[in-house]
mmCIF file of C-alpha atoms in Angstrom:
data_model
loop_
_atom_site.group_PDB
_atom_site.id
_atom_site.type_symbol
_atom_site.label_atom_id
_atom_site.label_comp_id
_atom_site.label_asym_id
_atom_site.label_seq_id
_atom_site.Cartn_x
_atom_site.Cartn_y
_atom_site.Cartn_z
ATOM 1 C CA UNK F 1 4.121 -16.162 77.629
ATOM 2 C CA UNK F 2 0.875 -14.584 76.671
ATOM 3 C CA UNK F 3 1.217 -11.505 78.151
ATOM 4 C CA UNK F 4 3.176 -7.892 77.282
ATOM 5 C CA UNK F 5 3.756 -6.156 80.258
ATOM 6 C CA UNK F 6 5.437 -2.485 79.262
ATOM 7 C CA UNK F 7 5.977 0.180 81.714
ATOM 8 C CA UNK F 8 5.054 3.463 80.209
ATOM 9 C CA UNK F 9 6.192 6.080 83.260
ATOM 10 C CA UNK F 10 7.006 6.206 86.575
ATOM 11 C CA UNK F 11 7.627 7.814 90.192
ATOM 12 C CA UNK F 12 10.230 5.835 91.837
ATOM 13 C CA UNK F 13 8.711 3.022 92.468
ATOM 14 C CA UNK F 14 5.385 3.651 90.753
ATOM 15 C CA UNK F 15 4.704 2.373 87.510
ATOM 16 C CA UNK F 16 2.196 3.365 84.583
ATOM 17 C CA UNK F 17 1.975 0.433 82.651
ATOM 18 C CA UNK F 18 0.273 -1.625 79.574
ATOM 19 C CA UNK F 19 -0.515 -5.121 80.176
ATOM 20 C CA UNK F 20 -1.339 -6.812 77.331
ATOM 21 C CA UNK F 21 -3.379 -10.327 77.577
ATOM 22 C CA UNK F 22 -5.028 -12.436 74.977
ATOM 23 C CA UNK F 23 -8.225 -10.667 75.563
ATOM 24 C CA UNK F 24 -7.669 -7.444 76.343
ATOM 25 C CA UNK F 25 -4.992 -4.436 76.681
ATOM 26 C CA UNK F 26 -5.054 -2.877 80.038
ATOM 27 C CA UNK F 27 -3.744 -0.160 82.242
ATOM 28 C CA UNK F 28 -1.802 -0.596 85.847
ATOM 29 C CA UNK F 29 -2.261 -0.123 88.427
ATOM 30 C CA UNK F 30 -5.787 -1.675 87.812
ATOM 31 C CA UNK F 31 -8.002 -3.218 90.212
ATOM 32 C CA UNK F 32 -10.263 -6.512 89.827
ATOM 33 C CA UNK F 33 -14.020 -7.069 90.896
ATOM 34 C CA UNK F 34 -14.771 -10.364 92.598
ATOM 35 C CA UNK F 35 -17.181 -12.436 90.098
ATOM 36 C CA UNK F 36 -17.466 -15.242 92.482
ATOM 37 C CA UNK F 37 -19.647 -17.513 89.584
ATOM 38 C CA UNK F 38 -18.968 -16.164 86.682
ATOM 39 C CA UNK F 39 -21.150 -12.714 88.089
ATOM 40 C CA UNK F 40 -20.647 -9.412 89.910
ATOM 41 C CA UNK F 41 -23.778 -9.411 91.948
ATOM 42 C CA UNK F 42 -26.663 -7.212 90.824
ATOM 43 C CA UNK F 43 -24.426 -5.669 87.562
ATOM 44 C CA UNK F 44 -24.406 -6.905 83.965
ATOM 45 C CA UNK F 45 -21.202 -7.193 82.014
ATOM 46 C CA UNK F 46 -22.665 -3.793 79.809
ATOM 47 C CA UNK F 47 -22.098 -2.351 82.830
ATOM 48 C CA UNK F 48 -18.746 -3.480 83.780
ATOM 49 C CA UNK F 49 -17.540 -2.313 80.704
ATOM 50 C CA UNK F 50 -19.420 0.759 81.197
ATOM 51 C CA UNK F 51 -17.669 1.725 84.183
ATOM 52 C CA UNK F 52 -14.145 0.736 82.610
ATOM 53 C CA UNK F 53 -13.561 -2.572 84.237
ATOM 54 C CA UNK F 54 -10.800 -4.316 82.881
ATOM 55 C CA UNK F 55 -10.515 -7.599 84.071
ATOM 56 C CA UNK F 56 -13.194 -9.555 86.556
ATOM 57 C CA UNK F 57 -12.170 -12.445 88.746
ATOM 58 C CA UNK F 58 -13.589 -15.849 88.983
ATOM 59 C CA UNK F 59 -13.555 -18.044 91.649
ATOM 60 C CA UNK F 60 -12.414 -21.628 90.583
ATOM 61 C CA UNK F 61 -13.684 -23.316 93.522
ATOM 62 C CA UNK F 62 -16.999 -22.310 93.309
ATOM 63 C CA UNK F 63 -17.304 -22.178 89.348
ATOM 64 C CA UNK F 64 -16.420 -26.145 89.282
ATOM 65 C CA UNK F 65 -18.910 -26.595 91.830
ATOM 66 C CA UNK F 66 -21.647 -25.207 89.640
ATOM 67 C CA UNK F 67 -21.797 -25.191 86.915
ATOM 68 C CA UNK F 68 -18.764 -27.050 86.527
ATOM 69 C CA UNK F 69 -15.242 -26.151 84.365
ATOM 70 C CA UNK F 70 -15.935 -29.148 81.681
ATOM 71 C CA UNK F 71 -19.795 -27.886 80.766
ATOM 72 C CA UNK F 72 -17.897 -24.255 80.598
ATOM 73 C CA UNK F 73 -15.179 -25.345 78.222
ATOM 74 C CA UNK F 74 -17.783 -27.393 76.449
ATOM 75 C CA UNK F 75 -19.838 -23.789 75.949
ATOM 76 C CA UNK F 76 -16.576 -22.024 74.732
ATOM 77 C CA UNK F 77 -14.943 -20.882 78.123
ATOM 78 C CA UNK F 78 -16.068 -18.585 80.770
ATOM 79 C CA UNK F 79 -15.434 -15.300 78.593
ATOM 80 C CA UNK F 80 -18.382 -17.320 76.307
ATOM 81 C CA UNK F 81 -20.342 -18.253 79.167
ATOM 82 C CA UNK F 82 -20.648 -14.865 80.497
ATOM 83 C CA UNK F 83 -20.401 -12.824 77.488
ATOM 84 C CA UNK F 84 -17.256 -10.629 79.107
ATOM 85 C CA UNK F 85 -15.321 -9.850 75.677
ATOM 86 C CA UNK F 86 -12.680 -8.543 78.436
ATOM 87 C CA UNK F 87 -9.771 -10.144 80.491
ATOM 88 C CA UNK F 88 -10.362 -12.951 83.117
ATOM 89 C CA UNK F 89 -8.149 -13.739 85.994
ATOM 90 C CA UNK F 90 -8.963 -17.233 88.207
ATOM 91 C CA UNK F 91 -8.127 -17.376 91.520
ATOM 92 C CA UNK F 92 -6.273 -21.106 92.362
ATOM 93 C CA UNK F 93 -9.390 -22.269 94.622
ATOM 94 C CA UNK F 94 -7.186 -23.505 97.731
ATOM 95 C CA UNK F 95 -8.535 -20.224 99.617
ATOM 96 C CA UNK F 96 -12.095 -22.078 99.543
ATOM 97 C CA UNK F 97 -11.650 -25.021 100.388
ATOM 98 C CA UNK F 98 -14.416 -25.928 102.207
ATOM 99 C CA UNK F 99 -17.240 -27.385 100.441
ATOM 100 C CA UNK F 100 -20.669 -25.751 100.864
ATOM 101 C CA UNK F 101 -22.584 -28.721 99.785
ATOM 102 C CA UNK F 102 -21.214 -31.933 102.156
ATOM 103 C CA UNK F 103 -19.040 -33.461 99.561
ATOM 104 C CA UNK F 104 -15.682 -33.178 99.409
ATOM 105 C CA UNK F 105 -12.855 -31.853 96.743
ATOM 106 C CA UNK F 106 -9.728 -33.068 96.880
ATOM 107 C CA UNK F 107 -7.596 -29.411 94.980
ATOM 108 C CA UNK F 108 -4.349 -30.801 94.048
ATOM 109 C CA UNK F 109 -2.248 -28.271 92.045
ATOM 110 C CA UNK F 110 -2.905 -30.567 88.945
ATOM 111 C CA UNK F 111 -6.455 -30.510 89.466
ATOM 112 C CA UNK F 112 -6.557 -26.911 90.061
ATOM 113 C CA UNK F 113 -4.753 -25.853 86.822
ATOM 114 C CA UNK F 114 -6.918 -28.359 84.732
ATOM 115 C CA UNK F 115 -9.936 -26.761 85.856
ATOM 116 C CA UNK F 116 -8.586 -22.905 85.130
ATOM 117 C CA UNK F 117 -7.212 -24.387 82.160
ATOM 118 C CA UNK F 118 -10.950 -25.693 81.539
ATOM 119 C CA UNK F 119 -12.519 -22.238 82.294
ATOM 120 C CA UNK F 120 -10.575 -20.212 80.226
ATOM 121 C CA UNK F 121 -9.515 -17.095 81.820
ATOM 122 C CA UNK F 122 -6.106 -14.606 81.042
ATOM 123 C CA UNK F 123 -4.744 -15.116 84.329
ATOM 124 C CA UNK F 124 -4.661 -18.471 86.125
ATOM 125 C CA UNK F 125 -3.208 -18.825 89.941
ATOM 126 C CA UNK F 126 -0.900 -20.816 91.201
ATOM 127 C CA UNK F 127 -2.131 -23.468 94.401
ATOM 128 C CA UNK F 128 -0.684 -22.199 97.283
ATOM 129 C CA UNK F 129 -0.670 -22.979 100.745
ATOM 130 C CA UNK F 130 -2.456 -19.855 102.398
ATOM 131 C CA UNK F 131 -2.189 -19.617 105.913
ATOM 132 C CA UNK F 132 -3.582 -16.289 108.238
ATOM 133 C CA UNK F 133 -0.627 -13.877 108.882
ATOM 134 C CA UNK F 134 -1.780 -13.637 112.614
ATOM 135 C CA UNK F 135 -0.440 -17.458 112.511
ATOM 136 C CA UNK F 136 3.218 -17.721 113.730
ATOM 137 C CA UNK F 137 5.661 -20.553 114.570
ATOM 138 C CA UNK F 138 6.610 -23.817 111.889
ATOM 139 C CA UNK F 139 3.226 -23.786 110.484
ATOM 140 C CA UNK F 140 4.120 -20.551 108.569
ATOM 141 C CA UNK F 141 7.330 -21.985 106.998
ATOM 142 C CA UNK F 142 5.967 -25.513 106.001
ATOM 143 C CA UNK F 143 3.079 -23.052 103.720
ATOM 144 C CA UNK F 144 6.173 -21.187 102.039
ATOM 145 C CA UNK F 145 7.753 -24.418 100.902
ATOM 146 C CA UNK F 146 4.756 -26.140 100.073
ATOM 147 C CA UNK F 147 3.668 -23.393 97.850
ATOM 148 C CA UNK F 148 7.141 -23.839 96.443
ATOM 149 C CA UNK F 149 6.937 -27.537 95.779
ATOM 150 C CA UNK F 150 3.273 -26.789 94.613
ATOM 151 C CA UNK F 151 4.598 -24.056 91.920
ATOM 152 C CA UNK F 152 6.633 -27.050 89.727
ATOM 153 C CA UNK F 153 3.865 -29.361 89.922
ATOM 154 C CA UNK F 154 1.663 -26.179 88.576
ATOM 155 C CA UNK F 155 3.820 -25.814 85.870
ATOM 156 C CA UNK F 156 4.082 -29.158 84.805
ATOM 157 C CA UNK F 157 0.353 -30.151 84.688
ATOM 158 C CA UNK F 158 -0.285 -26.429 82.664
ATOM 159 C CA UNK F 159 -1.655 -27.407 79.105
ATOM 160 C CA UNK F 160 -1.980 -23.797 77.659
ATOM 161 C CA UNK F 161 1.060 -21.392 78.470
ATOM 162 C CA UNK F 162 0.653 -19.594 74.787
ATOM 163 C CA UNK F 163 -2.988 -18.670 75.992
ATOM 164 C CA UNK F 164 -3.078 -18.553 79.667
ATOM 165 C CA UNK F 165 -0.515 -16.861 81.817
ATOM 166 C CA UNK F 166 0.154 -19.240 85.433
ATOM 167 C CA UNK F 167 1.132 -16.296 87.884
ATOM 168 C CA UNK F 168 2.957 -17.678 91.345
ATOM 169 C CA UNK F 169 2.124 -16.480 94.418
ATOM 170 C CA UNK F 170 4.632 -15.283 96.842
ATOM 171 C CA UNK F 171 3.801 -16.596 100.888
ATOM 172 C CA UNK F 172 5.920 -16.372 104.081
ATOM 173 C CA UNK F 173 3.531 -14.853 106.133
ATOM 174 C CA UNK F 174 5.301 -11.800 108.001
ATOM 175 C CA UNK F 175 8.726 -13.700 108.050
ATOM 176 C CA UNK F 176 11.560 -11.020 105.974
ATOM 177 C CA UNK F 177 13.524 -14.053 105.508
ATOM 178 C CA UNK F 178 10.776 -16.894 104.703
ATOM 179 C CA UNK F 179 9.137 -13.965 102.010
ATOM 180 C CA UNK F 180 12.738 -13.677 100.659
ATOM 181 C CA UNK F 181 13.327 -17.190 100.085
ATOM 182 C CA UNK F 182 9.433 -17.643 98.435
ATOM 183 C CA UNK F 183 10.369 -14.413 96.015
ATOM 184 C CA UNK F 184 14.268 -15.574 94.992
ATOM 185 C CA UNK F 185 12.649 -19.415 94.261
ATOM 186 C CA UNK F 186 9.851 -18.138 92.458
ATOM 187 C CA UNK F 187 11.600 -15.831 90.244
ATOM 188 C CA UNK F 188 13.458 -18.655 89.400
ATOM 189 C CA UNK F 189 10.801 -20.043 87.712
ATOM 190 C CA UNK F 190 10.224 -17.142 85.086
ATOM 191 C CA UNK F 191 6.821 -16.914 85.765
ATOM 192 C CA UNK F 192 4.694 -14.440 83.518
ATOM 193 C CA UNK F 193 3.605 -12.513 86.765
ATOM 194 C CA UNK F 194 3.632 -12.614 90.301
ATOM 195 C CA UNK F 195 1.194 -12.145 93.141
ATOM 196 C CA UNK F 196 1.598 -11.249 96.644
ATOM 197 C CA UNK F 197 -0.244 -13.640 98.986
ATOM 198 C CA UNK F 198 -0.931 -14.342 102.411
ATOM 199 C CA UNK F 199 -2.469 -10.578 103.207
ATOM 200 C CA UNK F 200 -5.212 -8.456 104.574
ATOM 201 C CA UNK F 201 -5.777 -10.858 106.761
ATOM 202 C CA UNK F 202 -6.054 -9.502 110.231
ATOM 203 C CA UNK F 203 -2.157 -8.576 110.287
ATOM 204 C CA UNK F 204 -1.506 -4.757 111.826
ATOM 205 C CA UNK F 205 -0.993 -2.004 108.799
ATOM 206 C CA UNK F 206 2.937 -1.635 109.659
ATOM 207 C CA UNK F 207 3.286 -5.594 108.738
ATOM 208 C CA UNK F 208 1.258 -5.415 105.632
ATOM 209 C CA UNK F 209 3.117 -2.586 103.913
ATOM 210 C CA UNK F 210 6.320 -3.673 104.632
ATOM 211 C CA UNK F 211 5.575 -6.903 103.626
ATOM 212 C CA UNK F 212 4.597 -5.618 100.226
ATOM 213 C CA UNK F 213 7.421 -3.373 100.059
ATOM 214 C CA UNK F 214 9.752 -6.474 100.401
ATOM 215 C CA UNK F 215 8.180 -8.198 97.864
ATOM 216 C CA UNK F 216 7.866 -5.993 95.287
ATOM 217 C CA UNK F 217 11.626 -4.597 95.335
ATOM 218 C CA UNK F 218 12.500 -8.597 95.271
ATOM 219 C CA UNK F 219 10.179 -9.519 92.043
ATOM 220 C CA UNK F 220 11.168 -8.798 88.309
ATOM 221 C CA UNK F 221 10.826 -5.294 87.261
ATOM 222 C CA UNK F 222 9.679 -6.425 83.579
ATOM 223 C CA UNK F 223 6.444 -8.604 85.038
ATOM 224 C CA UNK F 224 3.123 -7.815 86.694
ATOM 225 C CA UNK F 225 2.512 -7.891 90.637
ATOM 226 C CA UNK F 226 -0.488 -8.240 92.145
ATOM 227 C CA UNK F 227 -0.989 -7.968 95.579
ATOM 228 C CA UNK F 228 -4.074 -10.466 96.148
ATOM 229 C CA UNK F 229 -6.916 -9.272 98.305
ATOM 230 C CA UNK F 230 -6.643 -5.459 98.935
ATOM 231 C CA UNK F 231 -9.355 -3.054 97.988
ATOM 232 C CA UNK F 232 -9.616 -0.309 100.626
ATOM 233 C CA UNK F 233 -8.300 2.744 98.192
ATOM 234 C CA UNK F 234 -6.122 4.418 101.157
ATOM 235 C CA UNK F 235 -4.235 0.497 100.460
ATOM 236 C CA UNK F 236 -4.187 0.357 96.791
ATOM 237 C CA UNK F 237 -2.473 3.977 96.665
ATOM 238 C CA UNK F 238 0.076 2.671 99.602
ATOM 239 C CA UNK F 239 1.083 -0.512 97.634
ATOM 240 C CA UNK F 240 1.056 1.692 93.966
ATOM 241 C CA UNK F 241 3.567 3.989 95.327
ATOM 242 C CA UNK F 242 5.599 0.988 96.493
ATOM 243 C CA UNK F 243 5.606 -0.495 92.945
ATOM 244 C CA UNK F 244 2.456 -2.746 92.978
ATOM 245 C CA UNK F 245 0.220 -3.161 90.094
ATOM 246 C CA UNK F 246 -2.811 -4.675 90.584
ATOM 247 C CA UNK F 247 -5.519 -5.641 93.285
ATOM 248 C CA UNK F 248 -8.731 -7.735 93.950
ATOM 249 C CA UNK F 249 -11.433 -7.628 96.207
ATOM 250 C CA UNK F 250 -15.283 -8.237 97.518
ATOM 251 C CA UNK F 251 -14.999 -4.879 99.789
ATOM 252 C CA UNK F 252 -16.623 -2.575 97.202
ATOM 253 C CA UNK F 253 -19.371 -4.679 96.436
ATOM 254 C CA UNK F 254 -19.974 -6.314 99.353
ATOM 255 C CA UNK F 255 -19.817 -2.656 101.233
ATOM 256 C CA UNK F 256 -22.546 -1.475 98.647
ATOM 257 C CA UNK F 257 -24.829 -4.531 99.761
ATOM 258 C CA UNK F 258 -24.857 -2.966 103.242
ATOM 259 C CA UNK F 259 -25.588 0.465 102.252
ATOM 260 C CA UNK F 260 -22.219 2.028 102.146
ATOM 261 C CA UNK F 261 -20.716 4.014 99.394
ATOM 262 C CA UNK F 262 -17.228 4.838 98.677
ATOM 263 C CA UNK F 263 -16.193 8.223 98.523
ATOM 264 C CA UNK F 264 -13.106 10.814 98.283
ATOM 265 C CA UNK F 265 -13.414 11.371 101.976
ATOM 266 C CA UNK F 266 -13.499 7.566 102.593
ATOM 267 C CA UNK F 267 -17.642 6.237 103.085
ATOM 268 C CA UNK F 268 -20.948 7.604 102.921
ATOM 269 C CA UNK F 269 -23.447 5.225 104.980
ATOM 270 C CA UNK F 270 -26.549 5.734 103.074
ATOM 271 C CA UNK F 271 -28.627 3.839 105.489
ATOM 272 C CA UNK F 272 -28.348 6.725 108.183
ATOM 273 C CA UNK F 273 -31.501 8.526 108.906
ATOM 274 C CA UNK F 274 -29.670 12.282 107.713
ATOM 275 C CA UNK F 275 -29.537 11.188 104.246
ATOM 276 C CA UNK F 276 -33.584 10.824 104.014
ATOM 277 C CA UNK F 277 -33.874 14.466 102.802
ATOM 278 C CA UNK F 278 -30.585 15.234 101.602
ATOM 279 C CA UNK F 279 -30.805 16.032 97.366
ATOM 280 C CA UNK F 280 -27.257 15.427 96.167
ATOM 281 C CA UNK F 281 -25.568 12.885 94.753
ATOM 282 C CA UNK F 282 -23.837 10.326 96.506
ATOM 283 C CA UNK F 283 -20.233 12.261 95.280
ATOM 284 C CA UNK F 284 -20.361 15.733 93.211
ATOM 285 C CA UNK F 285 -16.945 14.937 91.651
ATOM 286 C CA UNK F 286 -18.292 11.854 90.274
ATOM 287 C CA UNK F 287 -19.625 11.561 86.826
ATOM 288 C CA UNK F 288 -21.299 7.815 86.750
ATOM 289 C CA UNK F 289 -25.148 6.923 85.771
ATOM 290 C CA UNK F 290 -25.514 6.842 89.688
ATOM 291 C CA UNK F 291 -24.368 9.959 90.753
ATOM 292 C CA UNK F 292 -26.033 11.502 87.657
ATOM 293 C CA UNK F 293 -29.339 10.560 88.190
ATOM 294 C CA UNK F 294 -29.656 9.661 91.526
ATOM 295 C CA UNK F 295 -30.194 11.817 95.370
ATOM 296 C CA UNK F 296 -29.060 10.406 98.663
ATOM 297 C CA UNK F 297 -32.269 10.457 99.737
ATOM 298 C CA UNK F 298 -33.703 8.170 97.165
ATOM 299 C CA UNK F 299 -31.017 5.557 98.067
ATOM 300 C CA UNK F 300 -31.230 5.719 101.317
ATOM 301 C CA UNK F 301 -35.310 4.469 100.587
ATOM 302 C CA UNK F 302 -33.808 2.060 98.440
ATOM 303 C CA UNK F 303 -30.956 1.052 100.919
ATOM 304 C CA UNK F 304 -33.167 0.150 103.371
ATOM 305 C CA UNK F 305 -35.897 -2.042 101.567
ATOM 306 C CA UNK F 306 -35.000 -2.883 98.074
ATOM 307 C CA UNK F 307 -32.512 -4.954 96.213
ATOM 308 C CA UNK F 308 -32.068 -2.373 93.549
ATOM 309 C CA UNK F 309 -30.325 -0.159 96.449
ATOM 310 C CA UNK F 310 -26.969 -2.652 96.993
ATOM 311 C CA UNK F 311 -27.254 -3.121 92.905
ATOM 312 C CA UNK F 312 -27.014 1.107 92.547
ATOM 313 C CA UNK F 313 -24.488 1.407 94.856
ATOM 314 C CA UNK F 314 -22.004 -1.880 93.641
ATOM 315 C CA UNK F 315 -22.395 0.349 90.705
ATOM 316 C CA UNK F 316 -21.042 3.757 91.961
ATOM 317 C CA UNK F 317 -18.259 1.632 94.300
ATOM 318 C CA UNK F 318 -16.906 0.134 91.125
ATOM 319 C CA UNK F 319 -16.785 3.108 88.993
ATOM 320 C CA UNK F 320 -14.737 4.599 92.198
ATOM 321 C CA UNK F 321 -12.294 2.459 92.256
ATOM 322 C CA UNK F 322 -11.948 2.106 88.506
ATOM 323 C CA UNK F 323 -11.864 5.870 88.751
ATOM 324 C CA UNK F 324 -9.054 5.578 91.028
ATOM 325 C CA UNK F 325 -7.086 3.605 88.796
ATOM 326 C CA UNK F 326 -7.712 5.784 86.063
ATOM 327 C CA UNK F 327 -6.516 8.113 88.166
ATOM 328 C CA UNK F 328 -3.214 5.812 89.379
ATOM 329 C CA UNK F 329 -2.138 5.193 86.093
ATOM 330 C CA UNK F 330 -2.898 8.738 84.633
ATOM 331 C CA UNK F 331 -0.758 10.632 87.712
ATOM 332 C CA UNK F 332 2.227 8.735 87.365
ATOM 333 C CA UNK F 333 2.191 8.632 83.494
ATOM 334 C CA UNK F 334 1.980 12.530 83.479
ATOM 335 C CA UNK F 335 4.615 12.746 86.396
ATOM 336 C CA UNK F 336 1.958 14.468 88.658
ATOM 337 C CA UNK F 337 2.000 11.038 91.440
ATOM 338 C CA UNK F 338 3.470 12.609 94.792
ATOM 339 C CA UNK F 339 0.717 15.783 93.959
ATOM 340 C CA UNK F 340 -2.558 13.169 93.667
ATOM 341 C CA UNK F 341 -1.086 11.163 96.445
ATOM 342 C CA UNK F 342 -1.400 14.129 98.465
ATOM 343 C CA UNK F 343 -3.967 15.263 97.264
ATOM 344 C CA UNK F 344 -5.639 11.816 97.944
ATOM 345 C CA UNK F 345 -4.462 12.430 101.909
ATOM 346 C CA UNK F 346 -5.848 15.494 102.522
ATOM 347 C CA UNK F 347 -9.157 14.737 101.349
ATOM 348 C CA UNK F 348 -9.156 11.497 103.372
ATOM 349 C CA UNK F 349 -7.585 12.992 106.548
ATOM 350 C CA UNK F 350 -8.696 16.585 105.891
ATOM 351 C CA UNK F 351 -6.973 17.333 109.621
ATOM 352 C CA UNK F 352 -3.925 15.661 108.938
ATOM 353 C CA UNK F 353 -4.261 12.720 111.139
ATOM 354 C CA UNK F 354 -2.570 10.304 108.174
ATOM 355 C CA UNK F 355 -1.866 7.148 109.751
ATOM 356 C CA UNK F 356 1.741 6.620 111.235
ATOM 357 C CA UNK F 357 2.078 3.378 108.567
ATOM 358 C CA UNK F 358 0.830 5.446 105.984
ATOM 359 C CA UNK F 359 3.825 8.116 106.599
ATOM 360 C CA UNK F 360 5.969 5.240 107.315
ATOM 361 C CA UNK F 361 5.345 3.467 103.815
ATOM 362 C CA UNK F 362 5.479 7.002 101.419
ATOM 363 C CA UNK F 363 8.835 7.976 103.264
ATOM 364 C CA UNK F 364 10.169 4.342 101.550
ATOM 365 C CA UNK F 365 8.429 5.343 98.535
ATOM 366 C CA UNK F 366 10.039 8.445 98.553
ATOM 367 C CA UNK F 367 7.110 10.718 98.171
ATOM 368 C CA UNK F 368 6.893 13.861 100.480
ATOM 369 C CA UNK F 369 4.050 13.704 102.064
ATOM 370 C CA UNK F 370 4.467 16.153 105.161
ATOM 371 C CA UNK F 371 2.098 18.913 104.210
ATOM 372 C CA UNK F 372 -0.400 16.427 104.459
ATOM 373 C CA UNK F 373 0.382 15.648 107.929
ATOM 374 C CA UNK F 374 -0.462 17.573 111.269
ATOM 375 C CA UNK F 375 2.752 18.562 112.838
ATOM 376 C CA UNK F 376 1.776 17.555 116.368
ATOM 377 C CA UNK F 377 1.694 13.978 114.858
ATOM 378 C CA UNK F 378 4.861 14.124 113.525
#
């Protein structure tokens, strides 16, 4: 295997840890920017290292539609390509297919590990069968068992194991039994890591975290999970404290393209007309080039007209959430994680309104969150 995976503290479930990868050492929990083609839109990879990004993701669909995997692993890989000295994580493809130019690709799992083995990156997905989790009925269990049948094929046609770790991913929709079945057979395998798959997709809150509760207690405590597709923060603190260790997603990017920035409180919409005169920074308790330099007011001009507005602001919402995974990691390392979880609530639901699945999912992860929580709601 090419990766270390050592867990340096913990709060019941929660774990601190060091993930080591052929490119880079990082720290969990950790969460990944999208980098569709090879690119986070509007930032340069400076910057992403700047901020404290760890690892980017790349989307294999679209990078061996242009500019293709075999001119990439001509040019030295995709950490080459895109001068990102950093780790790389490849998503499997099968979530896109659809092609965008009129031809079609036929993704086998073959094909889709020779073209991640092409590119280059740390992390490489297995080809699963994804199907929504608002789906019920047979359709749900022929996915789980094709992605099972799909995971040995994977493994077979995977040329670089001692430099590229092939993580399965774990499907059943919202089935206890189906997700129970995908985790024992996949474990099985003695797979580097495992994701979590098949979420934050339209399924209600109560599903999703018991979903990744069930998971997570089921899958090796000695390997990486990554719960694929989450990147509110209220989420990525949920699935932490339930033993989760790493995330991906567009939201805080593609949020910043619409003039919304993350902050402790939840989002600032800088396109509404009461930021036009107000000085401060987008968040006071935030210390990146944004927020140093840079009023509400003058984004909100820049919101509104200029592309430099969504690039300022992708900025800030990734230096938030790597923030918040310094922040993750930090807490539970130093013991302090059921005081910044709490912390974390009040500031988000400063009357104590905390979501019923939110008190739901800390009571199974065994932090005490009641102070947090108005007692009428209780």
């Amino acid at each position: 295997m090419a990766l270390r995976f050592e867990i340096l503290g913990r709060f019941n479930r929660a774990r601190a840890a060091r993930l080591t990868l052929p490119h880079f050492t990082c720290q969990t929990p950790l969460f990944m920017p999208v980098g569709t083609q090879g690119t986070i839109k509007g930032l340069t990879t400076d910057q992403l290292e700047e901020i404290g990004c760890q690892i980017i993701l790349g989307n294999t669909y679209h990078l061996e539609l242009r500019p293709g995997s075999q001119l990439i692993d001509d040019l030295g890989g995709l950490h080459k390509f895109m001068n990102w000295k950093r780790a790389l994580l490849t998503d499997s493809g099968g979530f896109q297919m659809s092609p965008v130019d009129g031809k079609p690709m036929l993704l086998t799992p073959e094909e889709s590990i020779h073209i991640q083995n092409n590119i280059g990156a740390d992390i490489i997905m297995a080809l699963d069968d994804v199907v929504k989790t608002t789906i019920t009925g047979p359709r749900i269990k022929e996915a789980m068992y094709r992605t099972i049948r799909w995971i040995d094929r994977c493994i077979a046609a995977h040329k670089k194991p001692d430099v590229q770790n092939l993580f399965g991913i774990v499907q059943g929709g919202l089935d206890p039994v189906l997700r129970d079945i995908c985790v024992r057979s996949l474990v099985e395998r003695n797979l580097p890591g495992y994701a979590i798959g098949g979420l934050a997709g339209g399924e209600d809150k109560d599903s999703f975290w018991r979903v990744v509760a069930q998971c997570t207690a089921g899958l090796p405590e000695n390997k990486p999970r990554y719960v694929m597709g989450v990147g509110y923060p209220l989420d990525i603190v949920v699935c932490s404290a339930l033993g989760a260790d790493m995330y991906d997603c567009v939201y805080p990017t593609r949020t910043a393209r619409f003039g919304t920035a993350l902050v402790p409180e939840g989002v600032l919409k800088l396109k509404h007309n009461s930021m036009a005169t107000d000085e401060r920074p987008i968040d006071h308790t935030c210390s990146c080039m944004v927020c140093k330099k840079y009023t509400r007011a003058y984004l909100h001009c820049l919101v509104t007209k200029d592309a430099m507005g969504s690039q300022l602001l992708s900025y800030h919402n990734l230096s938030f959430m790597m923030r918040l995974s310094r922040d993750l990691h930090m807490s539970i390392l130093e013991g302090r994680f059921p005081e910044f979880v709490r912390g974390f609530l009040r500031v988000q639901f400063p009357t104590g309104d905390v979501p019923q699945w939110v008190r739901n999912a800390m009571e199974v992860a065994g932090i005490d969150i009641s102070e947090c929580c108005a007692s009428t709601n209780v």
